[in-house]
Coordinates of C-alpha atoms in Angstrom, one line a residue:
M1 CA 0.0 0.0 0.0
A2 CA 2.1 2.8 1.3
P3 CA 5.5 1.5 0.1
G4 CA 4.0 1.2 -3.3
L5 CA 3.4 4.9 -3.4
L6 CA 7.1 5.5 -3.3
A7 CA 7.6 3.4 -6.4
S8 CA 4.7 4.5 -8.6
P9 CA 5.9 5.2 -12.2
L10 CA 4.2 8.6 -12.1
Y11 CA 6.1 9.5 -8.9
N12 CA 9.4 8.1 -10.3
E13 CA 9.0 10.1 -13.5
Q14 CA 7.7 13.4 -12.1
N15 CA 9.7 13.6 -8.9
T16 CA 12.8 11.4 -8.8
N17 CA 13.8 11.9 -12.4
R18 CA 13.0 15.6 -12.0
L19 CA 15.6 15.7 -9.2
K20 CA 18.1 13.4 -11.0
V21 CA 17.4 14.0 -14.7
G22 CA 21.1 13.6 -15.3
V23 CA 22.4 16.7 -13.6
V24 CA 25.6 15.0 -12.6
N25 CA 27.1 17.4 -10.2
G26 CA 25.1 20.0 -12.0
V27 CA 26.2 19.0 -15.6
D28 CA 24.1 17.7 -18.4
P29 CA 24.8 13.9 -18.7
R30 CA 25.6 14.1 -22.4
I31 CA 28.6 16.3 -21.6
R32 CA 31.8 14.6 -20.4
F33 CA 33.9 17.7 -21.0
G34 CA 36.5 15.7 -22.9
G35 CA 36.3 17.7 -26.1
T36 CA 33.5 15.7 -27.6
K37 CA 30.9 18.5 -27.2
R38 CA 31.4 22.2 -27.1
K39 CA 30.0 24.5 -24.5
S40 CA 28.2 26.4 -27.2
D41 CA 26.5 23.2 -28.2
L42 CA 25.5 22.6 -24.6
F43 CA 23.8 26.0 -24.5
Y44 CA 21.9 25.2 -27.7
D45 CA 20.7 21.9 -26.3
L46 CA 19.5 23.5 -23.2
G47 CA 17.6 26.1 -25.1
T48 CA 19.8 29.1 -24.1
S49 CA 20.1 30.8 -27.4
D50 CA 19.6 34.1 -25.7
L51 CA 23.0 34.1 -24.1
L52 CA 25.1 37.0 -25.2
E53 CA 28.5 36.7 -26.8
N54 CA 30.3 37.5 -23.5
D55 CA 29.7 36.4 -19.9
E56 CA 29.3 40.1 -19.0
D57 CA 27.1 42.2 -21.2
K58 CA 27.5 45.9 -21.7
E59 CA 25.2 46.7 -18.7
G60 CA 27.4 44.6 -16.5
Q61 CA 24.8 41.9 -16.0
N62 CA 26.2 38.5 -15.2
R63 CA 25.6 36.1 -18.1
S64 CA 28.1 33.4 -17.2
I65 CA 27.4 29.7 -17.0
T66 CA 27.2 30.2 -13.2
S67 CA 24.2 32.4 -13.4
F68 CA 22.7 30.2 -16.1
Y69 CA 22.7 27.1 -13.9
S70 CA 21.3 29.0 -11.0
Q71 CA 18.3 30.0 -13.2
R72 CA 17.9 26.7 -14.9
Y73 CA 18.4 24.1 -12.2
L74 CA 17.9 25.7 -8.8
S75 CA 14.2 26.5 -9.7
I76 CA 13.6 22.9 -10.5
L77 CA 15.3 21.4 -7.4
D78 CA 13.4 23.8 -5.2
N79 CA 10.0 23.6 -6.9
P80 CA 8.5 20.1 -6.7
N81 CA 5.7 21.0 -9.1
S82 CA 8.0 22.2 -11.9
T83 CA 8.7 20.1 -14.9
W84 CA 11.7 19.7 -17.1
Q85 CA 9.8 21.3 -20.0
E86 CA 10.0 24.5 -18.0
A87 CA 13.7 24.4 -18.0
G88 CA 14.0 23.6 -21.7
L89 CA 15.1 20.1 -21.2
T90 CA 12.5 18.4 -23.3
D91 CA 15.1 16.5 -25.5
V92 CA 17.1 15.0 -22.7
S93 CA 17.5 11.2 -23.1
F94 CA 18.4 8.8 -20.4
A95 CA 20.9 6.1 -21.3
H96 CA 21.2 4.7 -17.8
N97 CA 18.9 4.2 -14.8
K98 CA 21.6 5.6 -12.5
M99 CA 23.9 8.4 -13.5
K100 CA 27.5 8.4 -12.6
R101 CA 29.0 11.3 -10.7
S102 CA 31.9 13.1 -12.3
K103 CA 34.6 13.6 -9.7
S104 CA 36.3 16.4 -11.7
L105 CA 35.6 18.7 -14.6
P106 CA 38.4 18.5 -17.2
E107 CA 38.8 21.5 -19.4
S108 CA 37.1 21.4 -22.8
S109 CA 38.6 23.2 -25.7
F110 CA 37.1 25.8 -28.0
N111 CA 37.8 26.7 -31.5
D112 CA 39.0 30.2 -32.1
T113 CA 35.5 31.1 -33.1
C114 CA 32.4 29.0 -32.8
S115 CA 28.8 29.7 -33.9
L116 CA 25.4 28.6 -32.8
N117 CA 22.5 28.6 -35.1
A118 CA 19.1 29.0 -33.4
G119 CA 16.6 30.0 -36.0
N120 CA 18.2 33.0 -37.9
M121 CA 20.4 34.1 -35.0
T122 CA 24.1 33.5 -34.8
I123 CA 26.1 33.8 -31.6
Y124 CA 29.9 34.3 -31.8
R125 CA 32.1 33.3 -29.0
S126 CA 35.3 35.3 -28.3
K127 CA 38.7 33.7 -28.7
S128 CA 39.4 34.2 -25.0
M129 CA 39.6 31.1 -22.9
N130 CA 38.7 33.1 -19.8
S131 CA 35.1 33.9 -20.9
L132 CA 34.0 31.1 -18.5
P133 CA 36.1 31.6 -15.3
K134 CA 37.1 28.1 -14.2
L135 CA 37.0 28.7 -10.5
R136 CA 33.5 30.2 -10.5
F137 CA 32.2 27.4 -12.7
R138 CA 33.7 24.7 -10.5
D139 CA 32.6 26.4 -7.3
H140 CA 29.1 26.5 -8.6
I141 CA 29.1 22.9 -9.7
W142 CA 30.4 21.9 -6.2
T143 CA 27.4 23.5 -4.6
Y144 CA 25.2 21.0 -6.4
T145 CA 27.1 17.9 -5.4
Q146 CA 25.3 17.5 -2.1
R147 CA 21.9 18.1 -3.8
Y148 CA 22.7 15.4 -6.3
L149 CA 23.8 12.9 -3.7
E150 CA 20.5 13.5 -1.8
A151 CA 18.6 13.0 -5.0
E152 CA 20.4 9.7 -5.6
A153 CA 19.4 8.6 -2.1
I154 CA 15.8 9.5 -2.9
E155 CA 15.9 7.3 -6.1
D156 CA 17.5 4.4 -4.2
A157 CA 14.8 4.7 -1.5
I158 CA 12.0 4.7 -4.1
S159 CA 13.3 2.1 -6.6
E160 CA 13.1 -1.0 -4.4
Y161 CA 9.4 -1.6 -4.6
G162 CA 7.3 -2.6 -7.6
T163 CA 4.4 -0.5 -8.7
V164 CA 1.0 -0.6 -7.1
E165 CA -2.1 0.4 -9.1
D166 CA -4.5 2.0 -6.7
D167 CA -7.2 4.7 -6.8
G168 CA -5.5 6.4 -3.9
N169 CA -2.0 6.5 -5.5
R170 CA -2.3 10.0 -6.9
D171 CA -3.2 11.4 -3.5
G172 CA -0.4 9.4 -2.0
M173 CA 2.1 10.6 -4.5
H174 CA 1.0 14.2 -3.8
L175 CA 1.6 13.6 -0.1
V176 CA 5.1 12.2 -0.8
Q177 CA 5.9 15.3 -2.9
L178 CA 4.7 17.5 -0.1
L179 CA 6.8 15.7 2.5
V180 CA 10.0 15.8 0.3
S181 CA 9.4 19.5 -0.6
C182 CA 8.9 20.4 3.0
A183 CA 12.0 18.4 4.0
E184 CA 14.0 20.4 1.4
A185 CA 12.6 23.7 2.6
V186 CA 13.5 22.8 6.2
A187 CA 17.0 21.7 5.2
C188 CA 17.4 25.1 3.3
R189 CA 16.1 27.0 6.4
D190 CA 13.3 28.5 4.3
K191 CA 10.8 28.9 7.1
T192 CA 8.2 30.7 5.1
H193 CA 8.0 28.0 2.4
A194 CA 8.3 25.2 5.0
L195 CA 5.5 26.6 7.1
S196 CA 3.3 26.9 4.0
L197 CA 3.9 23.2 3.2
L198 CA 3.4 22.1 6.8
A199 CA 0.0 23.8 6.7
K200 CA -1.0 21.7 3.6
L201 CA 0.4 18.6 5.3
R202 CA -1.8 19.0 8.3
G203 CA -4.8 18.7 6.2
D204 CA -3.6 15.6 4.4
A205 CA -1.4 13.7 6.9
L206 CA -4.2 12.2 9.2
V207 CA -3.4 10.3 12.3
F208 CA -6.4 8.0 11.7
G209 CA -6.1 8.0 7.9
S210 CA -4.6 5.4 5.5
S211 CA -1.3 3.8 6.5
F212 CA 0.7 6.3 4.5
Q213 CA -1.2 9.3 5.9
R214 CA -0.5 8.0 9.4
V215 CA 3.3 7.6 8.8
A216 CA 3.3 11.0 7.0
S217 CA 1.8 12.5 10.2
C218 CA 4.8 11.3 12.2
F219 CA 7.2 12.8 9.7
M220 CA 5.2 16.0 9.7
Q221 CA 5.7 16.2 13.5
G222 CA 9.4 15.6 13.0
L223 CA 9.7 18.3 10.4
T224 CA 7.8 20.7 12.6
D225 CA 10.1 20.1 15.5
R226 CA 13.2 20.5 13.3
L227 CA 11.9 23.7 11.9
A228 CA 11.4 25.1 15.4
L229 CA 15.1 24.3 16.2
V230 CA 16.5 25.7 13.0
Q231 CA 18.7 28.8 13.5
P232 CA 18.7 31.8 11.2
L233 CA 20.8 31.7 8.0
G234 CA 24.5 32.3 8.9
A235 CA 24.3 30.4 12.1
V236 CA 25.6 26.8 12.4
G237 CA 23.6 23.7 13.3
L238 CA 20.4 23.4 15.3
V239 CA 19.3 24.7 18.7
A240 CA 19.5 21.9 21.2
P241 CA 16.0 20.6 22.0
A242 CA 14.8 20.4 25.6
K243 CA 14.8 16.9 26.8
N244 CA 11.3 15.6 27.6
L245 CA 11.4 13.8 30.9
N246 CA 7.6 13.9 31.4
A247 CA 6.6 10.9 33.5
I248 CA 3.3 10.6 31.6
A249 CA 5.2 10.5 28.3
L250 CA 7.6 7.8 29.6
E251 CA 4.6 5.8 30.9
K252 CA 2.9 6.0 27.5
K253 CA 6.1 4.9 25.7
E254 CA 6.5 2.0 28.0
E255 CA 2.9 0.9 27.4
A256 CA 3.5 1.3 23.6
L257 CA 6.6 -1.0 23.9
Q258 CA 4.5 -3.7 25.5
L259 CA 1.9 -3.4 22.7
V260 CA 4.7 -3.6 20.1
Y261 CA 6.0 -6.8 21.7
A262 CA 2.5 -8.3 21.7
T263 CA 1.4 -7.2 18.3
C264 CA 4.5 -7.0 16.0
P265 CA 6.9 -9.9 15.6
H266 CA 10.0 -7.7 15.5
I267 CA 11.0 -8.1 19.2
Q268 CA 9.7 -11.7 19.5
F269 CA 11.7 -12.7 16.4
S270 CA 14.8 -11.0 17.9
H271 CA 14.4 -12.9 21.2
F272 CA 13.8 -16.3 19.5
V273 CA 16.8 -16.2 17.2
A274 CA 19.0 -14.7 19.9
N275 CA 18.0 -17.5 22.3
L276 CA 18.8 -20.2 19.7
S277 CA 22.3 -18.8 19.4
I278 CA 22.7 -18.5 23.2
L279 CA 21.6 -22.1 23.7
E280 CA 24.0 -23.3 21.1
A281 CA 26.8 -21.5 22.9
F282 CA 25.8 -22.9 26.3
E283 CA 25.5 -26.5 25.1
G284 CA 27.3 -28.8 27.5
E285 CA 28.4 -26.0 29.8
S286 CA 27.7 -26.0 33.6
Y287 CA 28.1 -22.3 34.5
V288 CA 26.7 -19.8 32.1
H289 CA 26.4 -16.1 32.2
V290 CA 24.4 -13.6 30.0
V291 CA 25.3 -9.9 30.0
D292 CA 22.2 -8.2 28.7
L293 CA 22.8 -4.6 27.4
G294 CA 19.6 -2.6 28.0
M295 CA 17.3 -5.6 28.8
T296 CA 15.3 -4.9 25.6
Q297 CA 14.7 -1.3 26.5
G298 CA 13.4 -2.4 29.9
L299 CA 10.6 -4.6 28.5
R300 CA 8.5 -5.9 31.4
H301 CA 8.6 -9.5 32.7
G302 CA 11.8 -10.4 31.0
H303 CA 10.1 -12.4 28.2
Q304 CA 13.4 -13.4 26.5
W305 CA 14.9 -14.9 29.7
R306 CA 11.7 -16.7 30.7
A307 CA 11.9 -18.5 27.4
L308 CA 15.7 -19.2 27.9
I309 CA 15.1 -20.6 31.4
E310 CA 12.4 -22.9 30.1
S311 CA 14.7 -24.1 27.3
L312 CA 17.5 -24.8 29.8
A313 CA 15.2 -26.6 32.1
S314 CA 14.3 -29.0 29.4
Q315 CA 17.9 -29.9 28.7
T316 CA 19.8 -32.9 30.1
P317 CA 21.8 -32.1 32.1
T318 CA 20.7 -28.7 33.1
P319 CA 23.3 -26.0 33.9
R320 CA 24.4 -25.8 37.5
R321 CA 24.0 -22.1 37.5
L322 CA 22.6 -19.4 35.2
R323 CA 23.6 -15.8 35.8
I324 CA 22.1 -12.7 34.1
T325 CA 23.6 -9.3 34.4
A326 CA 21.4 -6.4 33.3
V327 CA 23.3 -3.2 32.1
G328 CA 21.5 0.1 31.8
P329 CA 20.2 3.2 33.7
C330 CA 16.8 1.7 34.6
V331 CA 18.0 -0.3 37.6
N332 CA 14.8 -0.1 39.6
Q333 CA 12.9 -1.6 36.7
F334 CA 15.6 -4.2 36.2
V335 CA 15.3 -5.3 39.8
I336 CA 11.6 -5.9 39.4
I337 CA 12.3 -8.0 36.3
G338 CA 15.0 -9.9 38.2
N339 CA 12.8 -10.8 41.1
E340 CA 10.2 -12.2 38.7
L341 CA 12.8 -14.3 36.9
E342 CA 14.2 -15.7 40.1
A343 CA 10.7 -16.9 41.1
Y344 CA 10.2 -18.4 37.6
A345 CA 13.7 -20.1 37.7
R346 CA 12.8 -21.8 41.0
E347 CA 9.7 -23.2 39.5
K348 CA 11.7 -24.7 36.7
G349 CA 14.5 -26.0 39.0
I350 CA 17.2 -23.7 37.7
N351 CA 19.9 -22.2 40.0
F352 CA 19.6 -18.6 39.0
E353 CA 21.4 -15.4 40.0
F354 CA 20.5 -11.9 38.8
S355 CA 22.5 -8.7 39.1
T356 CA 22.4 -5.2 37.7
V357 CA 25.0 -2.6 36.6
E358 CA 23.7 1.0 36.7
S359 CA 25.6 2.5 33.8
S360 CA 25.0 3.7 30.2
L361 CA 26.8 1.9 27.5
E362 CA 29.1 4.8 27.0
T363 CA 30.3 4.8 30.6
L364 CA 30.5 1.0 31.0
K365 CA 33.8 -0.4 32.3
P366 CA 35.1 -4.0 32.2
E367 CA 35.4 -4.1 35.9
D368 CA 31.7 -3.3 36.2
I369 CA 30.9 -6.9 35.0
T370 CA 31.6 -9.6 37.6
T371 CA 33.1 -12.7 36.0
Y372 CA 33.9 -16.2 37.5
K373 CA 36.3 -18.8 36.4
N374 CA 35.0 -21.8 34.3
E375 CA 32.0 -19.6 33.3
V376 CA 30.8 -19.2 29.7
M377 CA 29.7 -15.6 28.9
V378 CA 27.4 -14.4 26.2
I379 CA 26.7 -10.7 25.4
N380 CA 23.1 -9.9 24.3
S381 CA 22.3 -6.6 22.6
I382 CA 18.7 -6.1 21.4
L383 CA 18.2 -2.7 19.6
Q384 CA 20.8 -1.0 21.7
L385 CA 24.2 -0.4 20.0
H386 CA 22.8 2.0 17.4
C387 CA 22.3 4.5 20.3
V388 CA 26.1 4.9 20.8
V389 CA 26.9 5.3 17.1
K390 CA 28.2 8.9 16.8
E391 CA 29.9 10.9 14.1
S392 CA 33.3 10.4 15.8
R393 CA 32.9 6.6 16.2
G394 CA 34.7 6.9 19.5
A395 CA 31.7 5.9 21.7
L396 CA 30.9 2.8 19.8
N397 CA 34.5 1.8 19.5
S398 CA 34.9 2.1 23.2
V399 CA 31.9 -0.1 23.9
L400 CA 33.0 -2.7 21.4
Q401 CA 36.5 -2.7 23.0
I402 CA 35.1 -3.3 26.4
I403 CA 33.0 -6.2 25.1
H404 CA 36.1 -7.6 23.4
E405 CA 38.0 -7.5 26.6
L406 CA 35.3 -9.4 28.4
A407 CA 36.0 -12.3 25.9
P408 CA 32.5 -13.7 25.5
K409 CA 32.0 -16.9 23.7
V410 CA 29.5 -15.2 21.4
M411 CA 27.9 -11.8 21.1
V412 CA 24.3 -11.6 19.7
L413 CA 23.6 -8.3 17.9
V414 CA 20.1 -7.2 16.9
E415 CA 19.5 -4.0 15.0
Q416 CA 17.1 -2.3 12.7
D417 CA 18.3 -3.1 9.1
S418 CA 18.1 0.4 7.6
N419 CA 20.4 3.3 7.0
H420 CA 19.1 6.2 9.1
N421 CA 22.6 7.6 9.8
G422 CA 23.6 9.0 6.5
P423 CA 25.5 12.2 6.2
F424 CA 22.8 14.1 4.3
F425 CA 19.5 15.0 5.8
I426 CA 17.3 14.5 2.7
G427 CA 18.8 11.1 2.1
R428 CA 18.3 10.1 5.7
F429 CA 14.7 11.4 5.5
M430 CA 13.9 9.3 2.5
E431 CA 15.4 6.2 3.9
A432 CA 13.4 6.6 7.1
L433 CA 10.2 7.3 5.1
H434 CA 10.8 4.1 3.1
Y435 CA 11.5 2.0 6.2
Y436 CA 8.6 3.2 8.4
S437 CA 6.1 3.1 5.5
A438 CA 6.7 -0.7 5.5
I439 CA 6.2 -0.9 9.2
F440 CA 3.0 1.1 9.1
D441 CA 1.8 -0.9 6.1
A442 CA 2.2 -4.1 8.3
L443 CA 0.3 -2.5 11.1
D444 CA -2.5 -1.6 8.7
A445 CA -2.7 -5.3 7.7
M446 CA -2.8 -6.4 11.4
L447 CA -5.0 -3.9 13.2
P448 CA -8.3 -2.0 12.3
K449 CA -8.1 1.6 11.3
Y450 CA -9.5 3.0 14.6
D451 CA -7.9 0.5 17.0
T452 CA -6.5 2.5 20.0
K453 CA -3.7 0.0 20.3
R454 CA -2.6 0.7 16.8
A455 CA -2.6 4.5 17.5
K456 CA -0.5 4.1 20.6
I457 CA 2.0 1.9 18.8
E458 CA 2.3 4.4 16.0
Q459 CA 2.3 7.6 18.0
F460 CA 4.1 6.7 21.2
Y461 CA 6.7 4.2 19.9
F462 CA 7.5 4.5 16.2
A463 CA 6.7 8.2 16.0
E464 CA 9.2 8.9 18.7
E465 CA 11.9 7.1 16.6
I466 CA 10.9 9.0 13.5
K467 CA 11.0 12.4 15.3
N468 CA 14.4 11.7 16.7
I469 CA 15.7 10.7 13.2
V470 CA 14.2 13.8 11.5
S471 CA 14.4 16.6 14.1
C472 CA 17.6 15.9 16.1
E473 CA 21.3 16.3 15.3
G474 CA 24.5 15.7 17.2
P475 CA 24.4 13.9 20.5
N476 CA 20.6 14.3 20.7
R477 CA 20.1 12.1 17.6
V478 CA 20.3 8.5 19.1
E479 CA 18.2 6.6 16.6
R480 CA 21.2 6.0 14.3
H481 CA 20.1 2.8 12.6
E482 CA 22.5 1.2 10.1
K483 CA 22.4 -1.6 7.5
V484 CA 23.7 -5.0 8.5
D485 CA 26.6 -4.5 6.0
Q486 CA 27.8 -1.4 7.9
W487 CA 27.6 -3.3 11.2
R488 CA 29.6 -6.0 9.6
R489 CA 32.4 -3.5 8.8
R490 CA 32.2 -1.9 12.3
M491 CA 32.4 -5.3 14.1
S492 CA 35.3 -6.5 11.9
R493 CA 37.3 -3.3 12.6
A494 CA 36.7 -3.9 16.4
G495 CA 38.3 -7.3 16.1
F496 CA 35.2 -9.5 15.9
Q497 CA 34.6 -12.4 13.5
A498 CA 31.2 -13.3 12.1
S499 CA 29.6 -16.5 13.4
P500 CA 27.0 -17.5 10.8
I501 CA 23.5 -18.3 12.1
K502 CA 22.3 -21.5 10.5
M503 CA 18.8 -21.6 11.9
V504 CA 16.7 -19.9 9.2
S505 CA 14.4 -23.0 8.8
R506 CA 13.6 -23.0 12.5
A507 CA 12.9 -19.3 12.4
K508 CA 10.5 -19.7 9.5
Q509 CA 8.7 -22.5 11.4
W510 CA 8.4 -20.2 14.4
L511 CA 7.0 -17.4 12.2
A512 CA 4.4 -19.8 10.8
K513 CA 3.3 -20.9 14.3
L514 CA 3.0 -17.3 15.4
E515 CA 0.1 -16.8 13.0
V516 CA 0.6 -13.1 12.3
C517 CA -0.7 -11.7 9.0
E518 CA 0.8 -12.8 5.7
G519 CA 3.5 -10.5 4.4
Y520 CA 6.3 -11.0 6.9
T521 CA 9.4 -12.8 5.6
I522 CA 12.5 -14.4 7.0
A523 CA 15.7 -14.6 5.0
E524 CA 19.4 -15.4 5.5
E525 CA 21.8 -12.8 4.4
K526 CA 25.5 -13.5 4.6
G527 CA 25.2 -15.4 7.9
C528 CA 22.6 -13.1 9.4
V529 CA 18.8 -13.7 9.8
V530 CA 16.6 -10.9 8.6
L531 CA 12.9 -10.3 9.3
G532 CA 11.2 -8.2 6.7
W533 CA 7.8 -7.0 5.5
K534 CA 7.1 -8.0 1.9
S535 CA 10.9 -8.5 1.5
K536 CA 11.7 -5.0 2.9
P537 CA 14.3 -5.7 5.7
I538 CA 13.1 -4.6 9.2
V539 CA 15.3 -6.3 11.8
A540 CA 18.6 -8.3 11.4
V541 CA 20.2 -10.7 13.9
S542 CA 23.9 -11.5 13.7
C543 CA 26.4 -13.3 15.9
W544 CA 30.0 -12.4 16.6
K545 CA 33.0 -14.0 18.2
P546 CA 36.0 -12.0 19.6

């Protein structure tokens, strides 16, 4: 439904190709500046027969290629409703689906005189090689590099899904265009234009509308928050947002987490595959120890460890002792979970010990974790490590170094499988829109339109993630999800080796027994197990050995 809107041919043609029509770093794709096409021919192809013979006319007006590109391309990139016909680009042909970026702009040669016939008019170029100042031209092209890379990210985000023919597609595409245009206006700090677009979005992005209208409402909230934090032109960065420590808001988020666990298979899938890997590591061992980073965001009742205790109790022989150490700032909540687990372990006949470490991942030290001889340790991280991914990499590297020093037998890593940590805001925005559209589409298939549980899940859990991705920067942006390939590189640099998970068939059997709606998929990708919605990756589980 919603993801299909991002792949409609009409949207691809009118929006994506409008952004990427081949302006490779601001240059027409037919021109490689190797002497095969003259600049005068370029002007003719782009319909610029009104250029004067010199870059500066007699009145001193700037008629250089710099001003030409500003007039021709900037209006198109900034105006989502414009078409390439308006820019005189009706004859542009596309040889490739993706255009290659030119890293440099080699000089092209001119004849002593060159003419351009446009009707009955002839334009003569001067003999001077300085009529197009090289520095000004290159500087101007460089300003479009980031815009092109952002447009490429948009095309990548859109191109993965097939088309969906739906009566509501046109309205959905219009909503996508509004969101992208508003994101561009916010990125350019154009408050007037952004506020105008946000006013239109408020009428179309409905909290109780279609699945895409609902996800659009969350992104609209994020753009509104980001716009409020934007500093005036000339200033750097964003104003730091005030942290919301409202107890009611925290309670709603905790309730929403419980609903996500009960409704969506994301967390249950993570627990199931992680436990399979942990049981494999504990096989034949007498003393076993799990260090749980974050305790699944403080999810009540310790669902993952109840399942693990039950599995260990069914083994012969059972371990002599199971220890679980919970690491995180929510110690009071951890203690409640620990007491429940101790009672459950006694029922199952398992010798169980529970301890806590009150520390964030960034301040964790090796000595905080108590270890015993002849004890096998496993590190468990469910949707946690992305929170310590920073621009400097220092925080994550420090955490991974500490884990490496603890020498666990295996580390289980579960993370969202999407790139929401790119360097450019527009690309990050489109990746997130693509990812959360799939999640909201799944919720639409599982829950009725006016179900209060669905609204709580969307507005108090996923909307909080979306708003953090869209509105925050620097240390305040903690939802820095990355693709599994990027995690593979990070773990390898930290000295870890991949331990392939060979349990895809069991995971598929588990999903079939769960009896959620059709559309969820489980696949193996380079030793990782990935849960997706209609083949769109959602969550990936991987295992690592130091």
